[in-house]
mmCIF file of N, CA and C in Angstrom:
data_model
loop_
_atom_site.group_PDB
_atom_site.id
_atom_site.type_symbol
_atom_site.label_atom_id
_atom_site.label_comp_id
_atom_site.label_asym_id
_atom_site.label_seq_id
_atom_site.Cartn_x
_atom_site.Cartn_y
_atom_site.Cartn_z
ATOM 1 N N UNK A 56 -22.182 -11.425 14.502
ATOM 2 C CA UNK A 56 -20.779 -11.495 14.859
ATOM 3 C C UNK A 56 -20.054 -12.550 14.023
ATOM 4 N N UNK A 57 -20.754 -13.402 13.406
ATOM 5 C CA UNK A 57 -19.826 -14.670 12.802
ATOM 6 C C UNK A 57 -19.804 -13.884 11.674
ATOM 7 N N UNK A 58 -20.737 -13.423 10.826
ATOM 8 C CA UNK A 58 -20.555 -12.959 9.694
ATOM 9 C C UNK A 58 -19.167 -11.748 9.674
ATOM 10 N N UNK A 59 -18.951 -11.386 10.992
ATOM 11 C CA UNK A 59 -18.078 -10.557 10.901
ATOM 12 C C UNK A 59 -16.638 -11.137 10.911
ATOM 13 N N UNK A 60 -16.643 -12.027 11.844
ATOM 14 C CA UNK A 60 -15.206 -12.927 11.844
ATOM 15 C C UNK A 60 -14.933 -13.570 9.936
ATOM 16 N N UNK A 61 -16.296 -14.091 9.624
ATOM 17 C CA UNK A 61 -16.141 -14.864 8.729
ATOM 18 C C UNK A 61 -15.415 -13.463 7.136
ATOM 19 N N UNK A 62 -16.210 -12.205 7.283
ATOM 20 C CA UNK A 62 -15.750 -11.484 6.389
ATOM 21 C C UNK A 62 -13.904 -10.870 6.416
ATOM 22 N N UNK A 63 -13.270 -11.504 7.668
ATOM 23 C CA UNK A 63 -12.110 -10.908 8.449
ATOM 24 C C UNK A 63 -11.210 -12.114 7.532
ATOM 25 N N UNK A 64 -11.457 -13.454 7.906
ATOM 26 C CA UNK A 64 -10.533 -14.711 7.127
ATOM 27 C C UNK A 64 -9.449 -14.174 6.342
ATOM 28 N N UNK A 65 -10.162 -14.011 5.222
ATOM 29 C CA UNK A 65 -9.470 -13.807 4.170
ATOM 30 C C UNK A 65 -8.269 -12.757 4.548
ATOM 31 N N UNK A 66 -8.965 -11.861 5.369
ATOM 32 C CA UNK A 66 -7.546 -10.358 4.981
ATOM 33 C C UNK A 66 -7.059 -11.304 6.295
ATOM 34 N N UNK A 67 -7.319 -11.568 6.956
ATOM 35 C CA UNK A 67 -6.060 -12.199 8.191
ATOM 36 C C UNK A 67 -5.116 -13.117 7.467
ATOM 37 N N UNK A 68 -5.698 -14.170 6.577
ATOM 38 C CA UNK A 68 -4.748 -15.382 5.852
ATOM 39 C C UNK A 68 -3.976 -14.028 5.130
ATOM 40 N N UNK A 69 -4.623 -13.907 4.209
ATOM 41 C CA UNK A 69 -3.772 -12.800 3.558
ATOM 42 C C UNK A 69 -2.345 -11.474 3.465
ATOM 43 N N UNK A 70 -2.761 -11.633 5.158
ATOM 44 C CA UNK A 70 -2.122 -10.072 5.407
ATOM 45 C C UNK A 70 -0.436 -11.472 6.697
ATOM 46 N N UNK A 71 -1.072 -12.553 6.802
ATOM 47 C CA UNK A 71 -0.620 -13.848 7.433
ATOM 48 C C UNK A 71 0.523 -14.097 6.364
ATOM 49 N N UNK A 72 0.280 -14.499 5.261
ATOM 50 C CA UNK A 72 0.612 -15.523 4.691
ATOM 51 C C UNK A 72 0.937 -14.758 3.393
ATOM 52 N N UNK A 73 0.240 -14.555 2.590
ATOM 53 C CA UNK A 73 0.831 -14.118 1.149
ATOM 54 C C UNK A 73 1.310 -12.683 1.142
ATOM 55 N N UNK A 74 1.064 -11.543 2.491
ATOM 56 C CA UNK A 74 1.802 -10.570 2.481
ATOM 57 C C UNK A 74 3.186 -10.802 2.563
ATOM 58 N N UNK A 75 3.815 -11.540 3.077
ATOM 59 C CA UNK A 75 4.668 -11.693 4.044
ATOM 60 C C UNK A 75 5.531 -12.086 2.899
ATOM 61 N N UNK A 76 4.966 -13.041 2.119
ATOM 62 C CA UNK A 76 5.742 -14.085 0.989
ATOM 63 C C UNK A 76 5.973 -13.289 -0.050
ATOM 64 N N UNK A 77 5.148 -12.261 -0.495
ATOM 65 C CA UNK A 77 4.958 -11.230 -1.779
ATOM 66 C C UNK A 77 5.971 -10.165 -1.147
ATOM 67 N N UNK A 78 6.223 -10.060 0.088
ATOM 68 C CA UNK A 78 7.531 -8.607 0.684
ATOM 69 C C UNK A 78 8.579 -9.350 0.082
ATOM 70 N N UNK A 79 9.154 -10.542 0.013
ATOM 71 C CA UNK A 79 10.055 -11.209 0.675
ATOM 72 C C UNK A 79 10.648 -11.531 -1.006
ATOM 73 N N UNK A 80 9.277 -11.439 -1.995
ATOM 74 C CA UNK A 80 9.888 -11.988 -3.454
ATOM 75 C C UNK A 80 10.106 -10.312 -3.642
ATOM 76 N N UNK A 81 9.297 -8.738 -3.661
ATOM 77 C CA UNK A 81 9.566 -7.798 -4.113
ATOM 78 C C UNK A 81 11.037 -7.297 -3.765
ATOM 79 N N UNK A 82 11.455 -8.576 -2.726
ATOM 80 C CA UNK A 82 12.692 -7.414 -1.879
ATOM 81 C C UNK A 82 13.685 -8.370 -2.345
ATOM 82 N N UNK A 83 13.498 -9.320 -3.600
ATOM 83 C CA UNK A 83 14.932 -10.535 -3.802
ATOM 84 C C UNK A 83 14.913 -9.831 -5.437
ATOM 85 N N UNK A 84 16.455 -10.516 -5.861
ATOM 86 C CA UNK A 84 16.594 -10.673 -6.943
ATOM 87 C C UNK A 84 15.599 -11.055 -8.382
ATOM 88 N N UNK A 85 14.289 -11.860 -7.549
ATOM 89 C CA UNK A 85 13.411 -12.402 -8.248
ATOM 90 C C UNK A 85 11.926 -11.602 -8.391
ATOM 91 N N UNK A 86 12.058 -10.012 -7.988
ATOM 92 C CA UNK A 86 11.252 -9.382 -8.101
ATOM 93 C C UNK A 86 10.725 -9.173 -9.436
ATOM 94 N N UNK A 87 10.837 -9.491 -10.650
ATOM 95 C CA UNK A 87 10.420 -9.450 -11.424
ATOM 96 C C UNK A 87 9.267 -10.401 -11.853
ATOM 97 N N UNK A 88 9.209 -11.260 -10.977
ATOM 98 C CA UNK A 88 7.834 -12.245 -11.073
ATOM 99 C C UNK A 88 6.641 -11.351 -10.761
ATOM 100 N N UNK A 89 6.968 -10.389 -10.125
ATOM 101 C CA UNK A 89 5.514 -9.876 -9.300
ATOM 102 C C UNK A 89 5.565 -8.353 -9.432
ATOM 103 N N UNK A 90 6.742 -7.412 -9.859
ATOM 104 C CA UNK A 90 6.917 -6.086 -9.395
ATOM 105 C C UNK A 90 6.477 -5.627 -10.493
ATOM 106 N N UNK A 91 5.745 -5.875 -11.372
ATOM 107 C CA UNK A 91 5.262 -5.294 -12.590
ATOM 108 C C UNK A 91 3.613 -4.827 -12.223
ATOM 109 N N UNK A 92 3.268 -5.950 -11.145
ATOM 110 C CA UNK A 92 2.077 -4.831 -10.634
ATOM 111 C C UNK A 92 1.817 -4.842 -8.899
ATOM 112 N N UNK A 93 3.016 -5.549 -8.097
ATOM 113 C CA UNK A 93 2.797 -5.163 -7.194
ATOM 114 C C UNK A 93 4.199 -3.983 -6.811
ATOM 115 N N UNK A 94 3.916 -3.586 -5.426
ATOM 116 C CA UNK A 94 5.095 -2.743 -5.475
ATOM 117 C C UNK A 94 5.028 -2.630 -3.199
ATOM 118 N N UNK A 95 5.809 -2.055 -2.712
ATOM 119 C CA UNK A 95 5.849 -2.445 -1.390
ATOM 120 C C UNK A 95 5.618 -0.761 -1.177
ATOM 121 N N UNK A 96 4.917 -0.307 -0.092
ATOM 122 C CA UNK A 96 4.695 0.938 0.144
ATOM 123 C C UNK A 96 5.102 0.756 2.018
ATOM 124 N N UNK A 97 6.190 1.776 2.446
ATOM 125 C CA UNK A 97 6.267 2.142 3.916
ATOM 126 C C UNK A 97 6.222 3.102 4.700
ATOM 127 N N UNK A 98 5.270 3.085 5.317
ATOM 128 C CA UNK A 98 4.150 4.270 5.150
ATOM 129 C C UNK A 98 4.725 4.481 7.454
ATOM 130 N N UNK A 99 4.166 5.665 8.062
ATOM 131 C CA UNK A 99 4.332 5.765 9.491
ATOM 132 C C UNK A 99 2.638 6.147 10.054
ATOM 133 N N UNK A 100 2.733 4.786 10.821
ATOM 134 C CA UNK A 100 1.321 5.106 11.534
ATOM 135 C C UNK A 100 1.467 6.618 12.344
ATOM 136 N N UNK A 101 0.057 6.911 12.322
ATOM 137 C CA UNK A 101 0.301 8.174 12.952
ATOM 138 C C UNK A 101 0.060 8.277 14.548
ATOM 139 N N UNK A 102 -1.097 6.954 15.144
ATOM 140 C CA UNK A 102 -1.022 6.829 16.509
ATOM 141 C C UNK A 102 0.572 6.453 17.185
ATOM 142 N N UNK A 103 1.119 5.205 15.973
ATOM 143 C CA UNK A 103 1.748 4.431 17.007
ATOM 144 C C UNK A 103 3.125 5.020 16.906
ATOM 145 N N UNK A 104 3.585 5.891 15.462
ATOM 146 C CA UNK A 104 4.709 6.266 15.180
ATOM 147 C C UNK A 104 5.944 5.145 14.310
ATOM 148 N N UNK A 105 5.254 4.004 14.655
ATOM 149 C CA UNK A 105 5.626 2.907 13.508
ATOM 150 C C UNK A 105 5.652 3.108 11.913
ATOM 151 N N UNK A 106 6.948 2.289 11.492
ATOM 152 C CA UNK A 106 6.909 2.574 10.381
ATOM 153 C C UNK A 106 6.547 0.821 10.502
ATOM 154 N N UNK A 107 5.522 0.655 9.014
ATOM 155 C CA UNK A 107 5.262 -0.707 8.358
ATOM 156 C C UNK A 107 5.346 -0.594 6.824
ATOM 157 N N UNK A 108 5.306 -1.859 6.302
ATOM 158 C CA UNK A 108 5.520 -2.328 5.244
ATOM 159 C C UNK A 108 4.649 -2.927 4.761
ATOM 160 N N UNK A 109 3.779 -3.165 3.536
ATOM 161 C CA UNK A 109 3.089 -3.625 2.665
ATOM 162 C C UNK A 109 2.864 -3.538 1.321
ATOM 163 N N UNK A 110 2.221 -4.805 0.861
ATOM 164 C CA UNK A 110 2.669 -4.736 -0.422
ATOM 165 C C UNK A 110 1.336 -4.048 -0.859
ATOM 166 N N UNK A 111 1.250 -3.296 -2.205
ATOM 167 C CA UNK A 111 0.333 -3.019 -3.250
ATOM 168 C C UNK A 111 0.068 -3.053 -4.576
ATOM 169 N N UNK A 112 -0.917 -2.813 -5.012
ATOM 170 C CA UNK A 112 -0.973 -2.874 -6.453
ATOM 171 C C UNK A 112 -0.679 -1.611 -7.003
ATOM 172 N N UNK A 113 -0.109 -1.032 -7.912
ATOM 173 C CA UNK A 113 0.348 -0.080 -8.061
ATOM 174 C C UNK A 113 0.429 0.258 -9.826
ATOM 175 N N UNK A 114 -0.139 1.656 -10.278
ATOM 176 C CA UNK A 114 0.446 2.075 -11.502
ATOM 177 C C UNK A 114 1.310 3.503 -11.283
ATOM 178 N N UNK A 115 2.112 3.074 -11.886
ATOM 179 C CA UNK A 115 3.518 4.223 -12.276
ATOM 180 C C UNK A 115 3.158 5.313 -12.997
ATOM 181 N N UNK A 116 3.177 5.875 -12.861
ATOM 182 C CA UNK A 116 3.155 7.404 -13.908
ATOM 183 C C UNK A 116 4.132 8.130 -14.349
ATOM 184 N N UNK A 117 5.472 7.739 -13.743
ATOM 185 C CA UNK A 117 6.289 8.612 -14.189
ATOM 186 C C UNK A 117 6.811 9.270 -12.285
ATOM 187 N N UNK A 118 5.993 10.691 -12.254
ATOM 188 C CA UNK A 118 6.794 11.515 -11.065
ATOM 189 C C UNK A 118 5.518 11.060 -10.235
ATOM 190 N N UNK A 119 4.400 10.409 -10.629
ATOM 191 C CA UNK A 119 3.486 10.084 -9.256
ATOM 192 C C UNK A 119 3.262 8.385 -9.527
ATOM 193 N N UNK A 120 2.773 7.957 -8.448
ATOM 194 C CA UNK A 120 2.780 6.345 -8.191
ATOM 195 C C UNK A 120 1.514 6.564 -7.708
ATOM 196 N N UNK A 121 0.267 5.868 -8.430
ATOM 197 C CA UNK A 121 -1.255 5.799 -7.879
ATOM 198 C C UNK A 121 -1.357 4.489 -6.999
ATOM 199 N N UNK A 122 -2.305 4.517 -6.278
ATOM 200 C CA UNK A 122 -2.499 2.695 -5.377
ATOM 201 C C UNK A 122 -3.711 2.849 -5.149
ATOM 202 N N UNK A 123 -4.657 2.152 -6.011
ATOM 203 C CA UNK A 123 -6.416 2.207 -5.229
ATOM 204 C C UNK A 123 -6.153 1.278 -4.642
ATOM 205 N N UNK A 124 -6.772 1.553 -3.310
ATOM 206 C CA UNK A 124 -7.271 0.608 -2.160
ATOM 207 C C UNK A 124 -8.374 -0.231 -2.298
ATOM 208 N N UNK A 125 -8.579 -1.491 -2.804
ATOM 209 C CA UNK A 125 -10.178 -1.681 -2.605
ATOM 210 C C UNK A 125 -10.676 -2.167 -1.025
ATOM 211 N N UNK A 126 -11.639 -2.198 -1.300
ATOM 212 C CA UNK A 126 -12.458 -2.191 0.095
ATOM 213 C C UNK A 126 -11.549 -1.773 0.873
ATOM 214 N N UNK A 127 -11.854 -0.241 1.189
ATOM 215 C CA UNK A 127 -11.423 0.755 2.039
ATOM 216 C C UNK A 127 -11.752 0.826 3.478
ATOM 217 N N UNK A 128 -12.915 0.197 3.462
ATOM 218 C CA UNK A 128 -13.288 0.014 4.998
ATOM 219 C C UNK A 128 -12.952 -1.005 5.881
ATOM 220 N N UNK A 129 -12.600 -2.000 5.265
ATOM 221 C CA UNK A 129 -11.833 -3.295 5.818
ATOM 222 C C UNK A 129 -10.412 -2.994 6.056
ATOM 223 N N UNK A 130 -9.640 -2.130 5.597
ATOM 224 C CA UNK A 130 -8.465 -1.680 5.927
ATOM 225 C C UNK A 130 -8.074 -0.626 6.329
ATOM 226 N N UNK A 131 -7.297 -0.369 7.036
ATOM 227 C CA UNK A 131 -7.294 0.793 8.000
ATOM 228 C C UNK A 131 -5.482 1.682 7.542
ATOM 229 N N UNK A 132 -4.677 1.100 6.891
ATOM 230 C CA UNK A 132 -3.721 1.547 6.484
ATOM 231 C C UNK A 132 -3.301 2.897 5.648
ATOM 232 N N UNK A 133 -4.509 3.129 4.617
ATOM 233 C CA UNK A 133 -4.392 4.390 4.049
ATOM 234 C C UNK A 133 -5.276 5.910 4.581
ATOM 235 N N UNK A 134 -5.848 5.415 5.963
ATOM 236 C CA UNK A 134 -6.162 6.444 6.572
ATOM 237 C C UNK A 134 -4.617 7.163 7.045
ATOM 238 N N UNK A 135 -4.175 6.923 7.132
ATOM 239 C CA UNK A 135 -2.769 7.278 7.746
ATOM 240 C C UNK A 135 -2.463 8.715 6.501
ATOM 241 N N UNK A 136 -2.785 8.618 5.648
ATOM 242 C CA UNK A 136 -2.204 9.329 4.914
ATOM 243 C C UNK A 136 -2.783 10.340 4.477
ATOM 244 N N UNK A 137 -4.715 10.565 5.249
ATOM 245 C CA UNK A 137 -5.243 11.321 4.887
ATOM 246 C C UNK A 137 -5.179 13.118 5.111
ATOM 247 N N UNK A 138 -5.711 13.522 4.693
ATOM 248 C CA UNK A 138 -6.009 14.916 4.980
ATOM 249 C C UNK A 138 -4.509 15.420 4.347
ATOM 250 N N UNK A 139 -2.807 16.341 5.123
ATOM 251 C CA UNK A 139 -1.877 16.615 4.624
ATOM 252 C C UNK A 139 -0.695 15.134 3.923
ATOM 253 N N UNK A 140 -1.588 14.334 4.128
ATOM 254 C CA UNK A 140 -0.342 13.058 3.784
ATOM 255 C C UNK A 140 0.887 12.921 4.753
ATOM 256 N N UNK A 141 1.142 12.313 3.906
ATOM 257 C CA UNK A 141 2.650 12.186 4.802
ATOM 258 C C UNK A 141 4.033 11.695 3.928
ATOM 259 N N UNK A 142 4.905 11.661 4.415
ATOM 260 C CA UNK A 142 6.415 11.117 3.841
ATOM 261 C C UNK A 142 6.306 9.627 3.113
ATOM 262 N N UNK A 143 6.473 8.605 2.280
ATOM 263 C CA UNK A 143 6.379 7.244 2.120
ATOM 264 C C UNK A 143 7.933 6.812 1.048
ATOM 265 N N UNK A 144 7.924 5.907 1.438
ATOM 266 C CA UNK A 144 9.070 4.819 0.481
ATOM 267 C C UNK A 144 8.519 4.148 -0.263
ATOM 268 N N UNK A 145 8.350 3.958 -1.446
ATOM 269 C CA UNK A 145 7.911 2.515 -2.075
ATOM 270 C C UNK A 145 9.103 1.655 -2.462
ATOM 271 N N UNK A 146 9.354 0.631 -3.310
ATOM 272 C CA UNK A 146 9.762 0.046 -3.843
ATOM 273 C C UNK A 146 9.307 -0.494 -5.137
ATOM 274 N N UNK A 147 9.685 0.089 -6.255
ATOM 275 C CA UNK A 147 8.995 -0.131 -7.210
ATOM 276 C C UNK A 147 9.843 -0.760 -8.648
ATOM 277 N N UNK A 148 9.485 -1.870 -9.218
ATOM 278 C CA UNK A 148 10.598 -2.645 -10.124
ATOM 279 C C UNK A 148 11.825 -2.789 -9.629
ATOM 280 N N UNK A 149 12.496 -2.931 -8.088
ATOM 281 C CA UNK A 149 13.522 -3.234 -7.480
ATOM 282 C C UNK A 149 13.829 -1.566 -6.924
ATOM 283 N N UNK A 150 13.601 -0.790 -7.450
ATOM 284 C CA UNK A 150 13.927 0.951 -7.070
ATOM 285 C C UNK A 150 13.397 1.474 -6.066
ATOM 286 N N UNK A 151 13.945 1.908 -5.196
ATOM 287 C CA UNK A 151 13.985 2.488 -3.570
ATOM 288 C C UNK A 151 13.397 3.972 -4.146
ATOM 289 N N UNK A 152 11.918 4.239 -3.898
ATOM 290 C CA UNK A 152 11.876 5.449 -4.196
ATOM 291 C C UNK A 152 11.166 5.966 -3.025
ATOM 292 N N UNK A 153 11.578 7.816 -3.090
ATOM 293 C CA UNK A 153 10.573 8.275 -1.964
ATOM 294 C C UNK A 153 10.183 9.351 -2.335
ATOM 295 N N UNK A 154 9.010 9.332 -1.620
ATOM 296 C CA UNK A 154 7.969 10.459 -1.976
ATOM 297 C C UNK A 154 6.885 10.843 -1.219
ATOM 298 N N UNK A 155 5.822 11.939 -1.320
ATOM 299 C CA UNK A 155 5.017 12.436 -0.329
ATOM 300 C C UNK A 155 3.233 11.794 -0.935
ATOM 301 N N UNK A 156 2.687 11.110 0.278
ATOM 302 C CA UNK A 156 1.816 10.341 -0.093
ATOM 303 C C UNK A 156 0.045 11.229 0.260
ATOM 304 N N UNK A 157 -0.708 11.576 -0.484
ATOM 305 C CA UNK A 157 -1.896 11.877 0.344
ATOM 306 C C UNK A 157 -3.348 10.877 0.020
ATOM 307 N N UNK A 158 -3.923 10.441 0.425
ATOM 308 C CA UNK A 158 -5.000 9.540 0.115
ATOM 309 C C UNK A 158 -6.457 10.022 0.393
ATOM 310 N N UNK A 159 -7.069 9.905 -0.559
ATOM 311 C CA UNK A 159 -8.643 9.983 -0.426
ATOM 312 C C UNK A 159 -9.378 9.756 -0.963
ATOM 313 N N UNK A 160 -10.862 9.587 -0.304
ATOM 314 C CA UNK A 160 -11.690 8.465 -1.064
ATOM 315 C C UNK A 160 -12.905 9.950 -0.984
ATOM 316 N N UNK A 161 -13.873 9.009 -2.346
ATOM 317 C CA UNK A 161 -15.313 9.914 -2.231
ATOM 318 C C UNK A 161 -16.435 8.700 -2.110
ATOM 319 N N UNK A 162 -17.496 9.365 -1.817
ATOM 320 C CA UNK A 162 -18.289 8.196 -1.234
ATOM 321 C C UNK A 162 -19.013 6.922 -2.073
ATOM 322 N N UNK A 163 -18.745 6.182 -1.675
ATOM 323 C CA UNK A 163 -19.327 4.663 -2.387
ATOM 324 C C UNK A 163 -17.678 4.335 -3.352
ATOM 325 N N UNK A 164 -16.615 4.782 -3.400
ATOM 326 C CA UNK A 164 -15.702 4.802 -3.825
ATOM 327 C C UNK A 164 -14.600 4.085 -3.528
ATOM 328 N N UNK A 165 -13.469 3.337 -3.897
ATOM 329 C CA UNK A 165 -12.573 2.947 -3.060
ATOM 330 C C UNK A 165 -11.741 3.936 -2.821
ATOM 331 N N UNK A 166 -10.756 4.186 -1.718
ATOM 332 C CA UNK A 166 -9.257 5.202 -1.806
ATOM 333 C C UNK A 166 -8.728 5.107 -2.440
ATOM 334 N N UNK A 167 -8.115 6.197 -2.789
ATOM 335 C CA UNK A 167 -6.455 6.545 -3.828
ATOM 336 C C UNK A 167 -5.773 7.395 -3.029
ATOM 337 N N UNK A 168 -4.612 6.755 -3.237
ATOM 338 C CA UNK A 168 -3.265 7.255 -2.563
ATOM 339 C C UNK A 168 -2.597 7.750 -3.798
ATOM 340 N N UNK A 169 -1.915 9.088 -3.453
ATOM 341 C CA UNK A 169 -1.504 9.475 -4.791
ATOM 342 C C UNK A 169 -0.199 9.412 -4.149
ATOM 343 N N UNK A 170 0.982 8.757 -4.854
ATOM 344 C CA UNK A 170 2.572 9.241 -4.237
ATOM 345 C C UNK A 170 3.322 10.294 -5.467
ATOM 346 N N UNK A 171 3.594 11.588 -5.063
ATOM 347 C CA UNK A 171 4.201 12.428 -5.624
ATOM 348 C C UNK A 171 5.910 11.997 -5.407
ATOM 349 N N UNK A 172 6.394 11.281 -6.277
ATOM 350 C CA UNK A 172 7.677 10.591 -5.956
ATOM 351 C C UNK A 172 9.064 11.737 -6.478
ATOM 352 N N UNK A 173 9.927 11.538 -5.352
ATOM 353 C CA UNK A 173 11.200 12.598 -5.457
ATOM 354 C C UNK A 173 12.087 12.251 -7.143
ATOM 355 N N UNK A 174 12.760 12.828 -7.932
ATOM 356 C CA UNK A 174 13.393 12.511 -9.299
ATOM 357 C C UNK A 174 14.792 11.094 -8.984
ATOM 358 N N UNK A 175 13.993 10.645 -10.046
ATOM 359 C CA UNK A 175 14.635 9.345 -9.747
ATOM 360 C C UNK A 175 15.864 9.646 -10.790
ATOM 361 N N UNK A 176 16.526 8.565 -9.957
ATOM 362 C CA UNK A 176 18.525 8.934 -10.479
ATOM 363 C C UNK A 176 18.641 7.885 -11.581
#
């Protein structure tokens, strides 16, 4: 059980403290410190019907937006999107984009979320 609390730390400080601070620079004027590889994804739980916010690492493609998840099992966020996907927002280089998200992993693998993003103006 300690080993389990002790493997938790990190994503609690993390998801505590530098999520919170990394939303807060992607969503200012000063997004350019960080939006070159992070990007904010807002995704709707499917138990709770909540929409949340988090940040990711992200490459652009053009009409799709990729996000590997690492360690997939410690996080529970891109199950949400499995099997038909679902609707998502990102925010990407200051740009409000939206698009349809589906995620999946193969085994020993991390997840990928693929976002098929709507034509940007």
């Amino acid at each position: 059980m300690i080993s389990t609390v002790r493997g938790r730390v990190p994503f609690l400080a993390m998801n505590r403290t530098v999520n919170p601070a990394l939303q807060m620079i992607l969503r200012s004027p000063a997004h350019r410190l960080a939006s070159g590889r992070f990007a904010l994804i807002t995704y709707t739980g499917r138990r709770s019907g909540r929409e949340y916010t988090i940040p990711v690492l992200y490459r652009d493609k053009g009409d799709e937006v990729t996000i590997a998840v690492g360690w997939p099992d410690r996080k529970v966020w891109w199950r949400n999107l499995t099997g038909e996907g679902g609707p998502v927002r990102l925010v990407v280089r200051g740009e409000e984009l939206r698009g349809r998200a589906v995620a999946t992993r193969e085994a020993g693998r991390d997840a990928l979320v693929r976002v098929w993003v709507e034509p940007r103006s």
